[in-house]
PDB file of C-alpha atoms and ligand atoms in Angstrom:
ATOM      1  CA  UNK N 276     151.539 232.585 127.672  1.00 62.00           C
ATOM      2  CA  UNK N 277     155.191 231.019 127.634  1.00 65.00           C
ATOM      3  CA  UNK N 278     152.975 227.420 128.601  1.00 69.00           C
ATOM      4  CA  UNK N 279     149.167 228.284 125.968  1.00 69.00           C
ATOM      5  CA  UNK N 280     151.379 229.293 123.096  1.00 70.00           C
ATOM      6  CA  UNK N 281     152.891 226.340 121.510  1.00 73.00           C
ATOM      7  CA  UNK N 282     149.251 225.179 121.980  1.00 70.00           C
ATOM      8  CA  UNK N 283     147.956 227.629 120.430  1.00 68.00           C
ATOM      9  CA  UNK N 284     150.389 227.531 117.987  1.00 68.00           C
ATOM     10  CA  UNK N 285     149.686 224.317 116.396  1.00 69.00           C
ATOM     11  CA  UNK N 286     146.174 224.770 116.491  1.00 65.00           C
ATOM     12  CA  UNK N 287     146.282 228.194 114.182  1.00 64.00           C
ATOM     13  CA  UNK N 288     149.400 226.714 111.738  1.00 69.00           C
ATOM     14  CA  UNK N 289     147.671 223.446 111.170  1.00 68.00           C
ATOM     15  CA  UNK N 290     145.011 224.504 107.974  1.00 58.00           C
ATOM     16  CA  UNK N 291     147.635 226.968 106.866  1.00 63.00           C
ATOM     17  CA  UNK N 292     150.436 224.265 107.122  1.00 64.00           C
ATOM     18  CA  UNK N 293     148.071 222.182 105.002  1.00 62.00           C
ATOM     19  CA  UNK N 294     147.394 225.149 102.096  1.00 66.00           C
ATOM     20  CA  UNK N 295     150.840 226.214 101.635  1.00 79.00           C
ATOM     21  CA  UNK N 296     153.871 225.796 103.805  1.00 89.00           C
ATOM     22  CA  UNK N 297     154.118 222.136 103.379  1.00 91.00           C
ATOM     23  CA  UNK N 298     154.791 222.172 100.298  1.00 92.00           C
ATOM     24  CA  UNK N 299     157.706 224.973 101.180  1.00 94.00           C
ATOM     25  CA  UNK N 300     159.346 223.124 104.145  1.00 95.00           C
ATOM     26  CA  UNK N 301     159.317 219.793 101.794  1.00 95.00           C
ATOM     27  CA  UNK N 302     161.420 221.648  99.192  1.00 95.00           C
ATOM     28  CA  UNK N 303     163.434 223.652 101.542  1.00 96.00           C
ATOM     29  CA  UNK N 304     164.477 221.048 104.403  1.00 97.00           C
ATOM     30  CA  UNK N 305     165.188 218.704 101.211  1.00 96.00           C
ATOM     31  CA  UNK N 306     168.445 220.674 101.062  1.00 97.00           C
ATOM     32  CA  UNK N 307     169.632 220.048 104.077  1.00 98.00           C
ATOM     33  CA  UNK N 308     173.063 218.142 104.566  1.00 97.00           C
ATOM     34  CA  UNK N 309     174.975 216.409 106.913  1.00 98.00           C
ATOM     35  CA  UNK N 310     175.010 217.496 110.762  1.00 98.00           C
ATOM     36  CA  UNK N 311     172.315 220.294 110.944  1.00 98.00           C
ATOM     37  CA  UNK N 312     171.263 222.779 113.443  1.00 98.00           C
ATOM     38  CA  UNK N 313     167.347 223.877 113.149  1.00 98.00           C
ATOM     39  CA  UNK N 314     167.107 227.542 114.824  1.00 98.00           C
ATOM     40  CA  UNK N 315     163.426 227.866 116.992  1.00 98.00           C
ATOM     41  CA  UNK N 316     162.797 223.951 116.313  1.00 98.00           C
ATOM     42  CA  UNK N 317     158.912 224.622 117.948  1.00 97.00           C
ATOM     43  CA  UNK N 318     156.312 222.292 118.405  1.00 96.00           C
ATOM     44  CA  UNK N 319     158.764 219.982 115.496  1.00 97.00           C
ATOM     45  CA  UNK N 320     156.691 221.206 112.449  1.00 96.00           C
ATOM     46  CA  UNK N 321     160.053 220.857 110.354  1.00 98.00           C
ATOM     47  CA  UNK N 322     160.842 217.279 111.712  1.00 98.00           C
ATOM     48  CA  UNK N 323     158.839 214.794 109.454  1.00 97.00           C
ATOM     49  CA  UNK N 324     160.473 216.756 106.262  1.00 97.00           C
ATOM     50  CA  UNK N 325     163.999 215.923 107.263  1.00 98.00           C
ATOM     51  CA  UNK N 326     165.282 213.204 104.393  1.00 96.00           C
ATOM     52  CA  UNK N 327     167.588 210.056 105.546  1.00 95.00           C
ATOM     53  CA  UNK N 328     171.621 210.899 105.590  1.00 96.00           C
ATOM     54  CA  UNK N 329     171.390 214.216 108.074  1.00 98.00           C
ATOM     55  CA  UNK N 330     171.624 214.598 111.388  1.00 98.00           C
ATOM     56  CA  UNK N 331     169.998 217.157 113.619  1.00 98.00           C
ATOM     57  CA  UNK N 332     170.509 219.388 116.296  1.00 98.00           C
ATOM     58  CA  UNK N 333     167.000 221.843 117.167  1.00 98.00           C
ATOM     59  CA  UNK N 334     167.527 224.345 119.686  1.00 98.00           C
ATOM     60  CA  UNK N 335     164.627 226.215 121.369  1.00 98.00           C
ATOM     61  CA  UNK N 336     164.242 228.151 124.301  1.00 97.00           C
ATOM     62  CA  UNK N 337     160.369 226.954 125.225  1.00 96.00           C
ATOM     63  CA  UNK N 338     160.756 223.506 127.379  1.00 97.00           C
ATOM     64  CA  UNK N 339     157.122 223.833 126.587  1.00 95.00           C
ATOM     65  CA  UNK N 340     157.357 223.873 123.061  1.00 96.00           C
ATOM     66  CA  UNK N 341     160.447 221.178 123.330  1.00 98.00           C
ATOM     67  CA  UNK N 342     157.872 218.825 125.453  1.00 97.00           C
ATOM     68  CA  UNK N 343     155.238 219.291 122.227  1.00 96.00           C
ATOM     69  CA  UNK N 344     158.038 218.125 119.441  1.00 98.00           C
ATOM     70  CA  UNK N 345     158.593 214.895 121.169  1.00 98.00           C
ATOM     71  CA  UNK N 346     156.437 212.812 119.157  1.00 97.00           C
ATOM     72  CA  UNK N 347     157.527 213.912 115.880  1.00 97.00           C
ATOM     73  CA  UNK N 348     160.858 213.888 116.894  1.00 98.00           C
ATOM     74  CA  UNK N 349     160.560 210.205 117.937  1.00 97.00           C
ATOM     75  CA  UNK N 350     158.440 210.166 114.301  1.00 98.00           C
ATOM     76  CA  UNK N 351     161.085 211.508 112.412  1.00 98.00           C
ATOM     77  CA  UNK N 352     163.299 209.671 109.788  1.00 96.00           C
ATOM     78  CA  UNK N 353     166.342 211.121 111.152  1.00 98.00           C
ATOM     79  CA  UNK N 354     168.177 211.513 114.521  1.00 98.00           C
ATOM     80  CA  UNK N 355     167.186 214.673 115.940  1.00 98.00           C
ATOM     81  CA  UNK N 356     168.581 216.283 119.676  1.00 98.00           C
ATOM     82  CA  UNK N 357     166.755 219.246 121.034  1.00 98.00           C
ATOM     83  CA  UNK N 358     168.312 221.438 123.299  1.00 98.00           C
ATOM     84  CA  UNK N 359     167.226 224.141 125.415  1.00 98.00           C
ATOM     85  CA  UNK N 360     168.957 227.078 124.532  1.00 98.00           C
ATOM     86  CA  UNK N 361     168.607 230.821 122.616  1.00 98.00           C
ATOM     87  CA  UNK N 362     170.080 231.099 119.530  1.00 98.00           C
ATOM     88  CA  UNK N 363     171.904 234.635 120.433  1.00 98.00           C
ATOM     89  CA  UNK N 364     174.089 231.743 122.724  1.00 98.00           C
ATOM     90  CA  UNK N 365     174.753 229.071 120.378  1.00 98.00           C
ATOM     91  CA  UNK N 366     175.959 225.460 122.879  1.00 98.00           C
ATOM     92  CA  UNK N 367     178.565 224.784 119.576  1.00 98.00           C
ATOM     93  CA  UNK N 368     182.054 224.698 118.870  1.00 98.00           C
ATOM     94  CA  UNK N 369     182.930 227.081 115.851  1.00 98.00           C
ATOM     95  CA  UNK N 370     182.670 225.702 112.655  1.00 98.00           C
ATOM     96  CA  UNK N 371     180.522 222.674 113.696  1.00 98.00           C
ATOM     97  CA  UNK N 372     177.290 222.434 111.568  1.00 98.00           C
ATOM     98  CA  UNK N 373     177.644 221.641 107.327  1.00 98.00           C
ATOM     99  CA  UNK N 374     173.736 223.301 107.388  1.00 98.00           C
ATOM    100  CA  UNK N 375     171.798 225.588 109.264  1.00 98.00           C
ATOM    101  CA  UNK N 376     167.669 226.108 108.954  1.00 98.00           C
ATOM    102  CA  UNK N 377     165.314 228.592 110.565  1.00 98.00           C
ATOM    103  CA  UNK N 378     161.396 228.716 109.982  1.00 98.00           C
ATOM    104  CA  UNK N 379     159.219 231.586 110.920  1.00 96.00           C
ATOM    105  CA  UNK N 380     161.307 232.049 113.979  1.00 98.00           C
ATOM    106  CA  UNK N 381     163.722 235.440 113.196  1.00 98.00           C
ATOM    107  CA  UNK N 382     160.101 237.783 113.875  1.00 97.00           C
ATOM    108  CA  UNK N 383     160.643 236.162 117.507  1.00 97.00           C
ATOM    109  CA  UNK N 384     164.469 236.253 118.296  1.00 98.00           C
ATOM    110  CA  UNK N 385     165.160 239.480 120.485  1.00 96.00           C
ATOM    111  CA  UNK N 386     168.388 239.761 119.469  1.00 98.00           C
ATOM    112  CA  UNK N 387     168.575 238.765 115.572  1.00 98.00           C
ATOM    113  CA  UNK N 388     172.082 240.144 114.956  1.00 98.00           C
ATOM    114  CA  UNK N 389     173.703 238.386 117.431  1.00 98.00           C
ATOM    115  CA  UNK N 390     172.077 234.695 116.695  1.00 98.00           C
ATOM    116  CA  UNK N 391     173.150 235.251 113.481  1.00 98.00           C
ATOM    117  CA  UNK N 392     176.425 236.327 114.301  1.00 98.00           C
ATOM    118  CA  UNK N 393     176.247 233.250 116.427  1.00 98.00           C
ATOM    119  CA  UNK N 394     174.984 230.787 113.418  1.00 98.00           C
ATOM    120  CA  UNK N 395     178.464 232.315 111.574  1.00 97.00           C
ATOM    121  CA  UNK N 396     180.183 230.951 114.018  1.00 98.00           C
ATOM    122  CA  UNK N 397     179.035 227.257 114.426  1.00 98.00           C
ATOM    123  CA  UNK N 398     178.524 226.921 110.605  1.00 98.00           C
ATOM    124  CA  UNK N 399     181.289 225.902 108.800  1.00 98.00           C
ATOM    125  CA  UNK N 400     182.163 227.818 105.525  1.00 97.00           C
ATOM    126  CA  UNK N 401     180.484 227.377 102.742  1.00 97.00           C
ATOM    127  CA  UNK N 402     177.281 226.288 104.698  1.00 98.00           C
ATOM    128  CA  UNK N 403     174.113 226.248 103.035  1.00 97.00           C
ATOM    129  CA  UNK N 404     171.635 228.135 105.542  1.00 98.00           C
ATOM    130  CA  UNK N 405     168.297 228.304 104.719  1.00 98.00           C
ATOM    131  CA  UNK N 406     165.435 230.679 105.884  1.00 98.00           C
ATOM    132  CA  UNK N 407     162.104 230.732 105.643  1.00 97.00           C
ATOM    133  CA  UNK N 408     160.361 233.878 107.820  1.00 97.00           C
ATOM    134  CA  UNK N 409     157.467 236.292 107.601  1.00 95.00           C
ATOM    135  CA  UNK N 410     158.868 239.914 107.040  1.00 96.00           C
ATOM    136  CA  UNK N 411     157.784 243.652 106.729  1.00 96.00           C
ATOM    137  CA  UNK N 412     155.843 243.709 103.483  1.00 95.00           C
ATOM    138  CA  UNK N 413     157.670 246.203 100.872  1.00 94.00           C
ATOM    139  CA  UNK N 414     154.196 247.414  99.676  1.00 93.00           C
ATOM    140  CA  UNK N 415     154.252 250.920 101.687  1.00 94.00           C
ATOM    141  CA  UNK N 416     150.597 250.209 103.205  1.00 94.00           C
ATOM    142  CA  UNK N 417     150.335 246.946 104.210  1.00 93.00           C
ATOM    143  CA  UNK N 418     154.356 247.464 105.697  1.00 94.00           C
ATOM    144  CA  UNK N 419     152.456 250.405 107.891  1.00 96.00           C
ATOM    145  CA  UNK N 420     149.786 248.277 108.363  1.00 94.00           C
ATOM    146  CA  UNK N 421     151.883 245.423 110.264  1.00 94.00           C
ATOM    147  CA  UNK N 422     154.104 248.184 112.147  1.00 96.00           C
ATOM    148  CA  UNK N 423     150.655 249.248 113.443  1.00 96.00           C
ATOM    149  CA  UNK N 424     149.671 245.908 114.142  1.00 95.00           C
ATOM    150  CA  UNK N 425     153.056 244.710 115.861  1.00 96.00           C
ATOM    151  CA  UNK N 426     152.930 246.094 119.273  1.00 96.00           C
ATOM    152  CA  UNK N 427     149.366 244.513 120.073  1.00 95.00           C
ATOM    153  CA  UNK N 428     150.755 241.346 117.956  1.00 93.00           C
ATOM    154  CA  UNK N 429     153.887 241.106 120.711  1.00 93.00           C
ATOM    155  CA  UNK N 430     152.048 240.611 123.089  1.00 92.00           C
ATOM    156  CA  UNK N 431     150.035 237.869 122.234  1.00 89.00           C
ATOM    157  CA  UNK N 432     152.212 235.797 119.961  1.00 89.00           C
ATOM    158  CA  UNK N 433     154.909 235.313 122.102  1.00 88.00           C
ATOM    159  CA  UNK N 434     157.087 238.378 121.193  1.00 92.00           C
ATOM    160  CA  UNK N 435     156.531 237.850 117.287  1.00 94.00           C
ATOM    161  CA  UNK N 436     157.587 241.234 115.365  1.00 95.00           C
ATOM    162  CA  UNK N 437     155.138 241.477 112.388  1.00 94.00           C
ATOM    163  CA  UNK N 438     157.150 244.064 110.958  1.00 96.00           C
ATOM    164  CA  UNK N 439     160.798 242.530 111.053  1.00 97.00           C
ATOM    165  CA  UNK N 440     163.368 242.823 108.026  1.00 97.00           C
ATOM    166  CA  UNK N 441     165.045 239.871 108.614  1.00 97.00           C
ATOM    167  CA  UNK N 442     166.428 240.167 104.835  1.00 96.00           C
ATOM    168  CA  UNK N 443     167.998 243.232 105.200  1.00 96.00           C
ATOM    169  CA  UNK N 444     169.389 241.633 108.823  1.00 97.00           C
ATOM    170  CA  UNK N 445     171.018 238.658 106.934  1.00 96.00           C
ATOM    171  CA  UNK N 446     172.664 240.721 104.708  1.00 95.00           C
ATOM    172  CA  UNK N 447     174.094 242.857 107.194  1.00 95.00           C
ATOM    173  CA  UNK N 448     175.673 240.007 108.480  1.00 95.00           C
ATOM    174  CA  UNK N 449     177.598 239.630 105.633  1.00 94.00           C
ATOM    175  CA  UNK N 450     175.853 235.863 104.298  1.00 95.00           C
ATOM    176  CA  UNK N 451     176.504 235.215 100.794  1.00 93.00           C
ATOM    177  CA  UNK N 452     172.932 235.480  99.315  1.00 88.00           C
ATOM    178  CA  UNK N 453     170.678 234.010  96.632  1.00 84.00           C
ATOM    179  CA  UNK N 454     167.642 236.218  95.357  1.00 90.00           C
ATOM    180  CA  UNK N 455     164.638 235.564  97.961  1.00 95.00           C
ATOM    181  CA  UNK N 456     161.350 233.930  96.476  1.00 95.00           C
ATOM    182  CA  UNK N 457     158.394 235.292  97.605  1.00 94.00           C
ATOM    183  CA  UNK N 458     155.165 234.169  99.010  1.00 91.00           C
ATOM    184  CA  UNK N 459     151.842 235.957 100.036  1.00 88.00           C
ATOM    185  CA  UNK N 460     152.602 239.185  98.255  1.00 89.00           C
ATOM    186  CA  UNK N 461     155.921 239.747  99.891  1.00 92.00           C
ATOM    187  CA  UNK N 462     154.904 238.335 103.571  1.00 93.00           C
ATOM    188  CA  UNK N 463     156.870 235.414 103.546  1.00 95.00           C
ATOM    189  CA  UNK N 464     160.146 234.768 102.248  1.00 96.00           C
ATOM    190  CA  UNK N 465     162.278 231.950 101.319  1.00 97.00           C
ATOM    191  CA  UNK N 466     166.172 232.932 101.859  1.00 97.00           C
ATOM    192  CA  UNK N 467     168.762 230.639 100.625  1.00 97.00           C
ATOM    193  CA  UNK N 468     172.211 232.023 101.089  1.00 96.00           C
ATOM    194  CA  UNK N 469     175.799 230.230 102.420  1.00 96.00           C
ATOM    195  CA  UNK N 470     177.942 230.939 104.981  1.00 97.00           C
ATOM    196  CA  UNK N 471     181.185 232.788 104.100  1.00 93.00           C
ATOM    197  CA  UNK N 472     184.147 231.318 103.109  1.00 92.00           C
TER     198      UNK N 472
HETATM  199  C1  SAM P 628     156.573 230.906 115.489  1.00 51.37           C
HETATM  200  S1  SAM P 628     157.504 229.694 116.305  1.00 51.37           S
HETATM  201  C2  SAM P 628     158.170 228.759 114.929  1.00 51.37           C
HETATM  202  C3  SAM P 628     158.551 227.370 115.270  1.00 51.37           C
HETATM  203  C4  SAM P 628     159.088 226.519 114.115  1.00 51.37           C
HETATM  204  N1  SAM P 628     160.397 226.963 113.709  1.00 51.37           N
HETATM  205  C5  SAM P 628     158.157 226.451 112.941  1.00 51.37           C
HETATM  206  O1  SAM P 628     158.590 226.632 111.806  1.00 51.37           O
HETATM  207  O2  SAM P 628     156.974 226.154 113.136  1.00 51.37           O
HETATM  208  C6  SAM P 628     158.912 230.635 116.848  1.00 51.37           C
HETATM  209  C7  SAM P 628     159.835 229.844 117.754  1.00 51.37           C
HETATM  210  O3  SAM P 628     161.012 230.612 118.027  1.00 51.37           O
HETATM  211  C8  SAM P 628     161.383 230.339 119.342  1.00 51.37           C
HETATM  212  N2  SAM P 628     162.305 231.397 119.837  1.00 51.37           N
HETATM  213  C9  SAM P 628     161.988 232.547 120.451  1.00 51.37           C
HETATM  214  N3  SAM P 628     163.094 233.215 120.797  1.00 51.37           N
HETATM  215  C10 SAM P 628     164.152 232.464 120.390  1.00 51.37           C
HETATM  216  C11 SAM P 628     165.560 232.603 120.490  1.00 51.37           C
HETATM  217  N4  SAM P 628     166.104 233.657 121.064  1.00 51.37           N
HETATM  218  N5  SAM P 628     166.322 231.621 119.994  1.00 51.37           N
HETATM  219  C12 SAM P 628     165.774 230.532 119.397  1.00 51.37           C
HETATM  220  N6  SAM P 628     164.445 230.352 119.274  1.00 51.37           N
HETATM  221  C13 SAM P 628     163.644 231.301 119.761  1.00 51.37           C
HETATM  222  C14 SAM P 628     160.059 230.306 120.082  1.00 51.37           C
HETATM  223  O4  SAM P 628     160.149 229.698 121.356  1.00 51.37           O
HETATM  224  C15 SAM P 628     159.202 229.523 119.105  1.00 51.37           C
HETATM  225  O5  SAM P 628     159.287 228.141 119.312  1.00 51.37           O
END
């Protein structure tokens, strides 16, 4: 599975990339600044939105899905370094990175408190870091619906938690947050908040 899903991956994201998301990692990797680390960088689907003047560092766990990026990293208008690694163990000094981004990869992480604990840490204050992530919807059927749904889901989309509040996980962590905008009814959310000072 580890090997067929970033295969997989791009195949299923590609018409729904098209429809709606492009037009949400254009606006959202458009605030990116200086040195940035990408959380879950994938197959690269955020890498030919990065604008000139940044820098980035991707980290992923997946050689696999590292191997697929390649081209658009070469692609991209920016220098980008991937590097194998979780994002519960950040490879960073403290206070290294003036913005941090993560795409539909917080329903995956098996340890979300402690990545973001970990993004606290490498951020420096004041940070813009920017989510975008599918979550537990709030409307109470289609919420039961996906908690149904997520222990089937697991196991064929590579440990993906249909169900996960990653909102209520970011504020736990004590983020400074903007209101979320919301997409699909409630299924996907853009989260814009800064690191503390
Ligand atoms: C659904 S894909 C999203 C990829 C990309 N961010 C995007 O927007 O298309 C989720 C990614 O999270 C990665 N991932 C899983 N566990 C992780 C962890 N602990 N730390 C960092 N990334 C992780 C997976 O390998 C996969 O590439």
């Amino acid at each position: 599975m580890e090997k067929l899903f970033p295969t997989l991956f791009d195949l299923i994201m590609q018409p729904i990339e098209k429809l709606k998301f492009h037009t949400i990692r254009r606006n959202l990797l458009s605030q990116t600044k200086g040195r940035v680390l990408e959380i879950g960088s994938g197959t690269g689907a955020n890498f030919p939105y990065y604008q000139a003047g940044v820098t980035v560092d991707a980290i992923e766990p997946n050689a696999f899905m590292i191997k697929k990026s390649e081209e658009k990293k070469r692609a991209a208008l920016v220098p980008i370094t991937t590097h194998e690694a979780d994002a519960e163990s950040l490879p960073f000094e403290d206070n290294t990175f003036e913005s941090v981004i993560a795409t539909l990869v917080f329903c995956t992480i098996q340890h979300p408190l402690r990545a973001l604990s970990e993004i606290k840490r490498v951020a420096k204050p004041g940070a813009p870091i920017l989510f975008f992530e599918h979550v537990r919807m709030e409307n109470p059927l289609f919420g039961l619906i996906q908690d149904i749904l997520t222990p089937a889901w697991k196991k064929v989309a590579d440990g993906c938690h249909l169900n996960r509040d990653t909102q209520h996980l970011i504020k736990q962590s004590g983020f400074h947050m903007c209101p979320a905008e919301t997409f699909f009814k409630g299924l996907f959310l853009v989260i814009k908040c800064h690191n503390p000072f």
